[in-house]
Coordinates of C-alpha atoms in Angstrom, one line a residue:
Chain A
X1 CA 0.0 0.0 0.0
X2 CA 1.2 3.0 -1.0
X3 CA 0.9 6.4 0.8
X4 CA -2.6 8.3 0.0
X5 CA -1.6 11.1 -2.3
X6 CA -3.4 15.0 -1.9
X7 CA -4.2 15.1 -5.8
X8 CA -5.9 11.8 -5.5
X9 CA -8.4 13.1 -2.3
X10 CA -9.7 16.0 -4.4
X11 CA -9.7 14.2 -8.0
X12 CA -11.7 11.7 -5.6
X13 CA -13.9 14.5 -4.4
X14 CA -14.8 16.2 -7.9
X15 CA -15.5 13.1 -9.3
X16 CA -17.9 12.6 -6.5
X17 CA -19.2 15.6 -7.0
X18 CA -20.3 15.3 -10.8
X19 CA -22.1 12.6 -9.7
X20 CA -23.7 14.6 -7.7
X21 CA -24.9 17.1 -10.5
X22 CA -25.6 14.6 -12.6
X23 CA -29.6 15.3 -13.5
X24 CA -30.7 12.8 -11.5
X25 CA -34.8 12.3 -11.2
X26 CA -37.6 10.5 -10.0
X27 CA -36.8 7.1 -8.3
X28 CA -33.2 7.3 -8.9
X29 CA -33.3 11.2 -7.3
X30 CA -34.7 8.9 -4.4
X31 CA -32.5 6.2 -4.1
X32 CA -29.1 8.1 -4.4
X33 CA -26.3 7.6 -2.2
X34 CA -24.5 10.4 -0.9
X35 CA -21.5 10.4 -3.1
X36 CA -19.6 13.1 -1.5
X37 CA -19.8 11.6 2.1
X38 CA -18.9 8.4 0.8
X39 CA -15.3 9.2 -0.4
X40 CA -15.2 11.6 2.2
X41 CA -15.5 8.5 4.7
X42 CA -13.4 6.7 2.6
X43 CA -10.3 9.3 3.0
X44 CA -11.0 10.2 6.6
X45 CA -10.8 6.6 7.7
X46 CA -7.5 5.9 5.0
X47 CA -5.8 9.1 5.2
X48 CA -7.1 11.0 8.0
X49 CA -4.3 13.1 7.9
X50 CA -4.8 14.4 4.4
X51 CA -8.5 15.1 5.3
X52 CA -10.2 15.8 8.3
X53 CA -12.9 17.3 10.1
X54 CA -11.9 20.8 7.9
X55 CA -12.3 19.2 4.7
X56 CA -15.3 17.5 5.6
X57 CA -16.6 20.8 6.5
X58 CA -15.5 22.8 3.4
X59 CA -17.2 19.4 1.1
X60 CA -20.2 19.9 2.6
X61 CA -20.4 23.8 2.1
X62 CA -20.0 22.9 -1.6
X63 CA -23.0 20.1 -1.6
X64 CA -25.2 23.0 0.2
X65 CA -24.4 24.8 -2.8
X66 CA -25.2 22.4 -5.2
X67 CA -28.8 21.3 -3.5
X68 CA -29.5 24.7 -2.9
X69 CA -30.8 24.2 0.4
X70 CA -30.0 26.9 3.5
X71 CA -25.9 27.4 3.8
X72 CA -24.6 25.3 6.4
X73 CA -26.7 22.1 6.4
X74 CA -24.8 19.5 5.2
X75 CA -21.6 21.1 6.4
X76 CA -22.9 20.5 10.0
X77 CA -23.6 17.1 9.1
X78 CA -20.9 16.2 7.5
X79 CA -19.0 17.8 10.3
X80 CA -20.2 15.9 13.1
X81 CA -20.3 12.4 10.8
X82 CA -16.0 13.5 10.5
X83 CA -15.9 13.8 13.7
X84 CA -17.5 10.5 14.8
X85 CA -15.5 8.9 11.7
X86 CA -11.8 10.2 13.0
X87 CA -12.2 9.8 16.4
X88 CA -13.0 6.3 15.9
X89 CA -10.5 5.4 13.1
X90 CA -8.0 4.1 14.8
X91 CA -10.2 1.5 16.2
X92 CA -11.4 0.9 12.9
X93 CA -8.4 -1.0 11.9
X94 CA -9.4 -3.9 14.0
X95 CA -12.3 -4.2 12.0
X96 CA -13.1 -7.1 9.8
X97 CA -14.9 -6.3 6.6
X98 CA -18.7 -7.0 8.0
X99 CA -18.2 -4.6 10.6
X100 CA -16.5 -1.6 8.7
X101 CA -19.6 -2.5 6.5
X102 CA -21.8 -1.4 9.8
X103 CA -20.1 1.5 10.9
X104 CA -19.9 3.3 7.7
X105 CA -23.8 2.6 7.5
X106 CA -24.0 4.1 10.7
X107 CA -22.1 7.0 9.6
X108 CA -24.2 7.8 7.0
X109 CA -27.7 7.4 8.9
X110 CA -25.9 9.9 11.4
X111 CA -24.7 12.4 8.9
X112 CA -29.2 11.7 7.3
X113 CA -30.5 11.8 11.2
X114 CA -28.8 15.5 11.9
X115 CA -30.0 16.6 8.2
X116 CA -33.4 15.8 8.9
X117 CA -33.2 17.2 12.5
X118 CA -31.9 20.3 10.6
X119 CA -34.6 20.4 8.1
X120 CA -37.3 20.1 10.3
X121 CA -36.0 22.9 11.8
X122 CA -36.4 24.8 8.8
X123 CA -40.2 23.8 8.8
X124 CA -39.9 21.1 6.5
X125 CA -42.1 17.6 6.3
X126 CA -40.3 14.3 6.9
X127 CA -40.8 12.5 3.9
X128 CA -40.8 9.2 5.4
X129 CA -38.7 6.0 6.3
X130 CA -37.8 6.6 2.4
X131 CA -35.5 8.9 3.0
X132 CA -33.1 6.7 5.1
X133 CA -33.0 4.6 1.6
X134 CA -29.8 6.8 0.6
X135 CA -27.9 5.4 3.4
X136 CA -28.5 1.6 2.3
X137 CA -27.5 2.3 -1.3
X138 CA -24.4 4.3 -0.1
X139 CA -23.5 1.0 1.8
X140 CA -24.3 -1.2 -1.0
X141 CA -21.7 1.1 -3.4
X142 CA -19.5 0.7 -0.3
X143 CA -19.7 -3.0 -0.3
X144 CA -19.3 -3.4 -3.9
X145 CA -16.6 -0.7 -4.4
X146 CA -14.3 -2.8 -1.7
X147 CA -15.4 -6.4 -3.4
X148 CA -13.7 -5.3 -7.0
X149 CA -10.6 -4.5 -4.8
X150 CA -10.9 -0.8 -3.6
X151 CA -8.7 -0.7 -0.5
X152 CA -9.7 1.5 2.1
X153 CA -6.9 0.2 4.5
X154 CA -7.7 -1.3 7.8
X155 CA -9.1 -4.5 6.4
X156 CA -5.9 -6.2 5.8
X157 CA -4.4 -5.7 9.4
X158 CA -6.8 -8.0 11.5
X159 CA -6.5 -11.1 8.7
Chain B
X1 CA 3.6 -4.6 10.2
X2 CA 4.4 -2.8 6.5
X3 CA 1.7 -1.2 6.5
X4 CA 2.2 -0.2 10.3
X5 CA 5.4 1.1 9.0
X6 CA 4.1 3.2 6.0
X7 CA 1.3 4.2 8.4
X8 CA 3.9 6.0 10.3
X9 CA 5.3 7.1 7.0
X10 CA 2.4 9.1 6.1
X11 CA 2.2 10.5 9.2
X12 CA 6.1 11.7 9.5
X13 CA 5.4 13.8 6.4
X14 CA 4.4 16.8 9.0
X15 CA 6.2 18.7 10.9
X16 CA 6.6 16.2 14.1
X17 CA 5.9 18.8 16.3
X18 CA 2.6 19.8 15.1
X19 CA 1.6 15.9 13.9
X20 CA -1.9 16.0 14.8
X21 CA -2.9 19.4 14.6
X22 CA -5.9 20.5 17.0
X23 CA -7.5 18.3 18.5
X24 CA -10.7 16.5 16.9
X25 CA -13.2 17.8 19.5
X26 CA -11.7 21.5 18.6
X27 CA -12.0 21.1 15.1
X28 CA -15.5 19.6 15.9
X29 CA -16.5 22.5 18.1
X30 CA -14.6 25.4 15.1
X31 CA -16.3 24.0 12.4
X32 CA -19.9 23.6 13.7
X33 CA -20.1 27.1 15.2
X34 CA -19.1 28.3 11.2
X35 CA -21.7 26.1 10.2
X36 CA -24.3 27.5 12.6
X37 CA -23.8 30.8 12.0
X38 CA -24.1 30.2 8.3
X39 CA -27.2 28.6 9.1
X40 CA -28.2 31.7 11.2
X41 CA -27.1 34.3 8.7
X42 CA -28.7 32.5 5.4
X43 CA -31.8 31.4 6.9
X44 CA -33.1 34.4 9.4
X45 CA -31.0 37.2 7.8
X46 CA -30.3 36.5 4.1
X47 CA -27.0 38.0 3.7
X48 CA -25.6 35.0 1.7
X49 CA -28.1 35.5 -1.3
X50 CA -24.7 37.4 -3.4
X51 CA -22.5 34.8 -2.3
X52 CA -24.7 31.8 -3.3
X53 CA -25.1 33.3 -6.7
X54 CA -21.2 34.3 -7.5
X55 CA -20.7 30.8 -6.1
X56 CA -23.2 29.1 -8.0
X57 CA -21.5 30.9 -11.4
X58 CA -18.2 28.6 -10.4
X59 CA -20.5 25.6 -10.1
X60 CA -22.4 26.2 -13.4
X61 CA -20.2 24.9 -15.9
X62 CA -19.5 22.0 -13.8
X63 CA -23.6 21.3 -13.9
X64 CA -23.3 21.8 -17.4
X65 CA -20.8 19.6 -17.7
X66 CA -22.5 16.9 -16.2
X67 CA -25.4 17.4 -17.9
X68 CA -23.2 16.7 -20.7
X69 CA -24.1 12.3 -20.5
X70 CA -27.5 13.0 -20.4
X71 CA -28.0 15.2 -22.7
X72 CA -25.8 12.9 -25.3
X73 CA -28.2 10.5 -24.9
X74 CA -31.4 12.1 -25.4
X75 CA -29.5 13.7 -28.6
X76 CA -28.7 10.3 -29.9
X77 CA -31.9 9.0 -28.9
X78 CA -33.5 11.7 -30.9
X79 CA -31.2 11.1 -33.6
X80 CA -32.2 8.0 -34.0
X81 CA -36.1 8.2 -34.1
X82 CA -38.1 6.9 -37.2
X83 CA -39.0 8.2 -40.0
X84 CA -42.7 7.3 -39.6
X85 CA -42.3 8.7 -36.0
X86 CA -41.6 11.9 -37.1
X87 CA -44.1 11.8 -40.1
X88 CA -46.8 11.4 -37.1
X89 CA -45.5 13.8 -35.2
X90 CA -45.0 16.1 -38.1
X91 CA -49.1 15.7 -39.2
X92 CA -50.3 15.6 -35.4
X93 CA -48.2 19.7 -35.0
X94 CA -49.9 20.7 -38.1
X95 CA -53.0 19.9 -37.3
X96 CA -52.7 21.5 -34.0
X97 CA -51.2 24.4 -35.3
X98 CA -54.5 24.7 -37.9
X99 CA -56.6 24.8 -35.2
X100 CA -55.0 27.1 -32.9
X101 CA -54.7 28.9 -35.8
X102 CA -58.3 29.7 -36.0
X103 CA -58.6 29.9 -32.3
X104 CA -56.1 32.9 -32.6
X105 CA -58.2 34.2 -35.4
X106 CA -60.5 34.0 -33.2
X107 CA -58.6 35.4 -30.3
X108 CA -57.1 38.7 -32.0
X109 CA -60.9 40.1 -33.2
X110 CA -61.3 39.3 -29.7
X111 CA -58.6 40.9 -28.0
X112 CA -59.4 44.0 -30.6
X113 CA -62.8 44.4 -29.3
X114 CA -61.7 43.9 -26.0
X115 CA -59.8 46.8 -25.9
X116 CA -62.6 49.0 -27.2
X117 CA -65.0 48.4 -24.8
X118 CA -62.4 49.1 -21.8
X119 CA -61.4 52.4 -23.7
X120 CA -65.1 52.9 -23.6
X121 CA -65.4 52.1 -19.8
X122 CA -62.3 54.0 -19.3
X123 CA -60.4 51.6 -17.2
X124 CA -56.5 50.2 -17.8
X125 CA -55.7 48.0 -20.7
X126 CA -55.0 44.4 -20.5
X127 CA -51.9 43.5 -18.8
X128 CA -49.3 42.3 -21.6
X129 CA -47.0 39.7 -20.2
X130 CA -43.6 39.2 -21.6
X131 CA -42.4 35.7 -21.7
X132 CA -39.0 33.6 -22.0
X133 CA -39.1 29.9 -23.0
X134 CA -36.8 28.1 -20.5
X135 CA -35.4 24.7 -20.6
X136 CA -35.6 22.3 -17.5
X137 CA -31.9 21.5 -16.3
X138 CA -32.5 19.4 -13.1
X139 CA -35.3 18.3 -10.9
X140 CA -33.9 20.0 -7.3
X141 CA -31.8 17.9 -5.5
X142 CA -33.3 18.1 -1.7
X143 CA -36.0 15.6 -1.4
X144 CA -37.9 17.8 0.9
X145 CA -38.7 20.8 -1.0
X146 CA -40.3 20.7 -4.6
X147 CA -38.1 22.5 -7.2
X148 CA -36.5 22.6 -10.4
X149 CA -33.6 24.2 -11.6
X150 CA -33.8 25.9 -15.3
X151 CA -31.2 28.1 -18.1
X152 CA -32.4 30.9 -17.8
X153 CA -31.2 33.4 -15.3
X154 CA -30.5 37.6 -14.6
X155 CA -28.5 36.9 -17.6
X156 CA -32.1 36.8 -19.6
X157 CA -33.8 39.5 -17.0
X158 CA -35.5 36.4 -15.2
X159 CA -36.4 38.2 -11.7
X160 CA -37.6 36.3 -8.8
X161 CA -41.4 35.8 -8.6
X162 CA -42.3 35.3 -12.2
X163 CA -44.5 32.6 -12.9
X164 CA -43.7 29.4 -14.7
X165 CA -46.1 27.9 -16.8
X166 CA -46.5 25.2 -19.9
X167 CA -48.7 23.8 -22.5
X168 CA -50.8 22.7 -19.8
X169 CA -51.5 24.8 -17.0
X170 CA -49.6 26.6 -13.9
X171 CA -46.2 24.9 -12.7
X172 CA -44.6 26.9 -9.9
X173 CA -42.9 30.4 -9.6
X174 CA -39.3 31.4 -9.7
X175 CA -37.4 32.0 -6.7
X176 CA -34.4 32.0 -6.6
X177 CA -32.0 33.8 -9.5
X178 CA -28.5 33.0 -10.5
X179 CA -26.8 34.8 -13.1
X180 CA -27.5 31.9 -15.6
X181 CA -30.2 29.5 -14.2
X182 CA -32.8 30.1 -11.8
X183 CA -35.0 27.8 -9.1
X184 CA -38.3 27.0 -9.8
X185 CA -41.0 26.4 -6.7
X186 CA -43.4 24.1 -7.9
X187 CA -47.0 24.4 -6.8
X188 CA -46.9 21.5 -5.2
X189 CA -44.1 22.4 -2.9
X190 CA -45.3 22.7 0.6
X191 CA -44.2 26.8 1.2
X192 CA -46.2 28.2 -2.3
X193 CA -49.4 29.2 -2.6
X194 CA -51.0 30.3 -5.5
X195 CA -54.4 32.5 -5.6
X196 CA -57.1 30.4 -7.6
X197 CA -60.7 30.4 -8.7
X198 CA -62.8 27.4 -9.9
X199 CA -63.6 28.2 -13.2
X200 CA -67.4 26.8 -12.8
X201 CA -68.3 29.6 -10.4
X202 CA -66.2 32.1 -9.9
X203 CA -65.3 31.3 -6.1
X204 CA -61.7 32.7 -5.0
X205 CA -59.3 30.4 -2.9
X206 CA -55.5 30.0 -2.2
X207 CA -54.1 26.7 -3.0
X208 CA -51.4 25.1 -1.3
X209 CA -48.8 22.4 -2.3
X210 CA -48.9 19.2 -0.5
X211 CA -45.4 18.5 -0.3
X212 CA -45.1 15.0 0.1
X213 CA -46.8 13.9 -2.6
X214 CA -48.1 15.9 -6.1
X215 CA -51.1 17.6 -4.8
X216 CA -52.4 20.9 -3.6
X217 CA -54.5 21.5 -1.4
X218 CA -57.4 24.2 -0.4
X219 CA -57.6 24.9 2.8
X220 CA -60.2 27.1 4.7
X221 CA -63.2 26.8 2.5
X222 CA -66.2 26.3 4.8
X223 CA -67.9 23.0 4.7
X224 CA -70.9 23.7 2.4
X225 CA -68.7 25.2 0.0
X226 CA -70.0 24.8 -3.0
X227 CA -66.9 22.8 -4.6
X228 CA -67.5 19.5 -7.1
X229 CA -65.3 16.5 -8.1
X230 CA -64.1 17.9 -11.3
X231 CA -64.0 21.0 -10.9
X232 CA -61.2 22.8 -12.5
X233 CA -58.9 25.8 -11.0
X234 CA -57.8 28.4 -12.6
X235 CA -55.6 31.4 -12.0
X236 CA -57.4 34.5 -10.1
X237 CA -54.9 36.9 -12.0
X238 CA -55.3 38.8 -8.6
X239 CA -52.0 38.1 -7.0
X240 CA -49.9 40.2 -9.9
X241 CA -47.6 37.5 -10.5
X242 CA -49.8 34.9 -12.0
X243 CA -51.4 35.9 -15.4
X244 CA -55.0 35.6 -15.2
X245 CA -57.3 32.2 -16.4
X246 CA -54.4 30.0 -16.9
X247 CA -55.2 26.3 -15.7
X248 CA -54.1 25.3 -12.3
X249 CA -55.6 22.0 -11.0
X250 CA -59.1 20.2 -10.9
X251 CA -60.6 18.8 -7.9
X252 CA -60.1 15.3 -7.3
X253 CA -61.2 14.5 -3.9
X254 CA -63.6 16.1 -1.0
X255 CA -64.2 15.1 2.2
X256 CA -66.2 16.5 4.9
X257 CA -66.0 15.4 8.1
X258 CA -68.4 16.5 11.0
X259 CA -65.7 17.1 13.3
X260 CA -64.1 20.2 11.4
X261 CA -66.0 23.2 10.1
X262 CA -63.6 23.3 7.1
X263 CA -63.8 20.5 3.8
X264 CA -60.9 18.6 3.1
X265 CA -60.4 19.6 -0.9
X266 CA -57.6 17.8 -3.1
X267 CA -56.4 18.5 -6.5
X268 CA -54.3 17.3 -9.0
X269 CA -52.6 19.7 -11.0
X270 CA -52.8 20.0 -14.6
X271 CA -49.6 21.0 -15.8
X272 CA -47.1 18.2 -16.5
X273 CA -45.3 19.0 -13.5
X274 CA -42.6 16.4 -13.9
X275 CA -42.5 15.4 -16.9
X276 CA -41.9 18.4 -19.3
X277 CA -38.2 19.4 -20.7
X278 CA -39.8 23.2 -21.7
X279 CA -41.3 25.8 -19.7
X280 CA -42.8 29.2 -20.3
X281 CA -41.3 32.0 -17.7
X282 CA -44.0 34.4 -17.7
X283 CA -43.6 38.3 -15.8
X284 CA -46.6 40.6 -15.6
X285 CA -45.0 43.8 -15.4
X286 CA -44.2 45.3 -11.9
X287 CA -45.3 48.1 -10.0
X288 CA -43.4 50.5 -10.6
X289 CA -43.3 49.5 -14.3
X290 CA -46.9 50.5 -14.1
X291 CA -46.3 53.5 -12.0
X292 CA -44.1 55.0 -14.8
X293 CA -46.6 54.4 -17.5
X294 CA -49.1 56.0 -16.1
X295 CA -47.0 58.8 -14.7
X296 CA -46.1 59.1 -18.9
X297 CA -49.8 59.1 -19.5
X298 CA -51.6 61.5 -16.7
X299 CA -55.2 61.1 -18.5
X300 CA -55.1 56.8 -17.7
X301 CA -54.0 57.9 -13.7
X302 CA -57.7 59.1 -12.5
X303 CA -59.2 55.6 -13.3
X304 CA -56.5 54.1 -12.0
X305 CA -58.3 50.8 -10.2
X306 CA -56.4 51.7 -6.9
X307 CA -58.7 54.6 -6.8
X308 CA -61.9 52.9 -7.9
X309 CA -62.6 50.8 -4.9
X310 CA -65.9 48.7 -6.6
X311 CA -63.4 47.3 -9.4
X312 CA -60.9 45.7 -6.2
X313 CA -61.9 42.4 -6.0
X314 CA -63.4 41.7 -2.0
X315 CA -61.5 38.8 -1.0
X316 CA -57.8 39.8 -2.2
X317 CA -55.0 37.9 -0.6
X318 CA -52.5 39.4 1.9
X319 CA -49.7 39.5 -0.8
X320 CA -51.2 41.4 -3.4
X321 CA -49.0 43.6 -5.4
X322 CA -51.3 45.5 -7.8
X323 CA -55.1 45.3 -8.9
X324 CA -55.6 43.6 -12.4
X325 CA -58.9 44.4 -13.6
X326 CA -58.8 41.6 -16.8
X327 CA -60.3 39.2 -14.3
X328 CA -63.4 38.3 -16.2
X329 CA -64.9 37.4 -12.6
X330 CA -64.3 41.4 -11.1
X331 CA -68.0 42.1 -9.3
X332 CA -69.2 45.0 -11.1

């Protein structure tokens, strides 16, 4: 394994991000993962010290942005889902696959629960249990990314 | 253990003294104050409405970009379609084109006569509304709220609270502006209302998105209202922003209950709300646009409508801008 390089977190990240604009609609609009905090979970639990609870931050100002919603939104969440991610990383190399599999779902329903605590907030309607459906696709791309070989360290140490 | 060792590698490449930086729970508390004052300061006090936009011009050719796949496919797609296809469509245009042909006909001797009988009344022309075809970019990407996102923006003097409309009837309003696309609020989105009036009788209401799912609602109409399945809604024209007698909804469902004094309407609205690629912006002219004509023409000032209070319709809404007296419903 070689060292995580800078140019590789943001080529990462504006990848992640087109897919984010990508004119997504209808069911699919409904079923898709959260990109950005994926490889953003990816890099804070690999490279933690290339990206951290700052660039997790600036990521989400950027995805407020882009869903147009009130400034600050998803860069609380995806704050507090970096924080819970780092402090917790180094304990995460212990992990077996299944479990890393658990923990990154719960890092996404954590970064969905503040969002939707935030939203209310803001006088909006929760949608229903649908909403949480993100959160399962984002682990299923997780799970599927790290099957065709994607290494996002860790894994290898406990085996 | 290698990866032990490049794990202290990676971490060597700082300055050892200052390995970690501050701590996490720092970093937590820094960043989560920013984020709540943003929160604060865009939501209560709207002083990030520049910086959204001259960030949202950096982001724009990065949505165009990738709209780019899409886009290629529909192209190819279209490319691609038969020859008999087209032929149908082809014959199915003309013929619609024939007979909004005559309706036009129809519609200038109309508009003609129109305008002779008010300059016989004495009371304000028609409104003319100016309109800008727009193209659908993306549906909005927060599942809570009901928007699109379209190409048009201050760049094509698109201003915040014109109305949207196609083929079909009433979608939404715009919003929010961006120097080259803007957001449309649909109707059905939970924070717009849109003044209406069922076509069959006259009777003025406000209808209300839903939210969760693709229907308004209209709210505060007294039991015995006098409301039928099937009923269609059209615009009041009296809100200023909506041009008057274009479709809105129709009445699918009432429900009175003896336990509230109100009925329970639904409606399904007629324009293809999610399913069009072309919209119509439409902008009645403003205010002061209006205040400047007639300050250029003293002699149309004394019947102003402001100052004939028998042409203001009795139950206006709260938000009306200015009085619009081509309602074909205005008690006389």
């Amino acid at each position: 394994m070689h060292p995580s390089k800078l140019k590789f977190v943001y080529l990462s990240l504006f990848c992640a991000y087109i897919f984010l604009l990508l004119p997504w609609s209808g069911f699919a609009l409904k079923i898709k993962p959260d990109f950005m905090l994926l490889v953003l979970i990816f890099w804070l639990i690999r490279a933690p010290n290339l990206c951290n609870i700052g660039s997790a931050w600036f990521v989400g100002l950027f995805v407020d942005l882009a869903t147009g919603g009130i400034f600050g939104q998803y860069a609380l969440a995806y704050t507090i889902t970096a924080f819970v991610a780092v402090s917790y990383q180094r304990r995460l190399v212990l992990f077996n696959g299944t479990q890393q599999l658990f923990y990154v779902l719960l890092l996404l329903l954590i970064s969905q629960v503040i969002l939707l605590i935030l939203k209310t907030f803001s006088g909006a309607q929760f949608i229903g249990w649908a909403y949480f459906i993100p959160s399962i696709t984002g682990v299923l791309l997780w799970f599927i990314a790290v099957t065709s070989g994607l290494n996002t360290g860790g894994r290898f140490r406990g085996k | 253990m290698a990866r032990h060792f490049d794990h202290k590698l990676e971490q060597q490449q700082a300055p050892a003294f200052f390995v970690h930086g501050p701590s996490a729970l720092a970093r937590l508390a820094f960043f989560s104050a920013i984020s709540l004052v943003l929160l604060a300061a865009d939501s209560r006090l709207q002083y990030l409405a520049s910086v959204r936009q001259s960030l949202q011009t950096i982001i724009h050719p990065l949505q165009l970009l990738a709209n780019k796949p899409s886009q290629f496919y529909r192209d190819v797609d279209e490319y691609f379609s038969t020859h008999n296809h087209l032929l149908n469509e082809n014959q199915q245009l003309k013929q619609r084109v024939l007979t909004q042909d005559v309706a036009l006909q129809k519609l200038n001797s109309l508009a003609l006569e129109n305008d002779y009988l008010r300059q016989l009344l004495q009371t304000n022309n028609a409104l003319v509304e100016s309109s800008v075809v727009a193209e659908i970019m993306h549906v909005g990407r927060d599942l809570f709220t009901k928007k699109v996102i379209v190409n048009r923006g201050e760049m094509h003097k698109i201003a915040a609270g014109y109305a949207v409309v196609d083929a079909t009837g009433v979608i939404g309003q715009v919003t929010r502006t961006y120097p080259l696309s803007s957001e449309v609020t649909l109707i059905t989105d939970k924070s717009l209302a849109i003044p209406v009036q069922i076509e069959r009788n006259g009777l003025r209401a406000i209808a209300f998105g839903h939210g969760r799912d693709n229907t308004l609602d209209l709210p505060y109409l007294p039991a015995n209202v006098d409301v039928q399945q099937g009923d269609k809604l059209v615009t009041s024209g009296i809100d200023g922003v909506y041009p008057a007698g274009l479709a809105v909804a129709t009445v699918s469902h009432i429900e009175i209950t003896p336990d509230s004094p109100f009925a329970r309407i639904i409606c399904i609205p007629t324009g293809g709300i999610e399913s069009h690629r072309h919209v119509l912006i439409v902008s009645i002219p403003s205010v002061e646009a209006l205040q400047k004509k007639a300050m250029d023409n003293p002699d149309k000032l004394k019947t102003d409508p402001i100052e004939v209070p028998t042409k203001v319709p009795a139950k206006a809404p709260a938000k009306m801008q200015l009085n619009n007296t081509s309602k074909p419903h205005a008690p006389e």
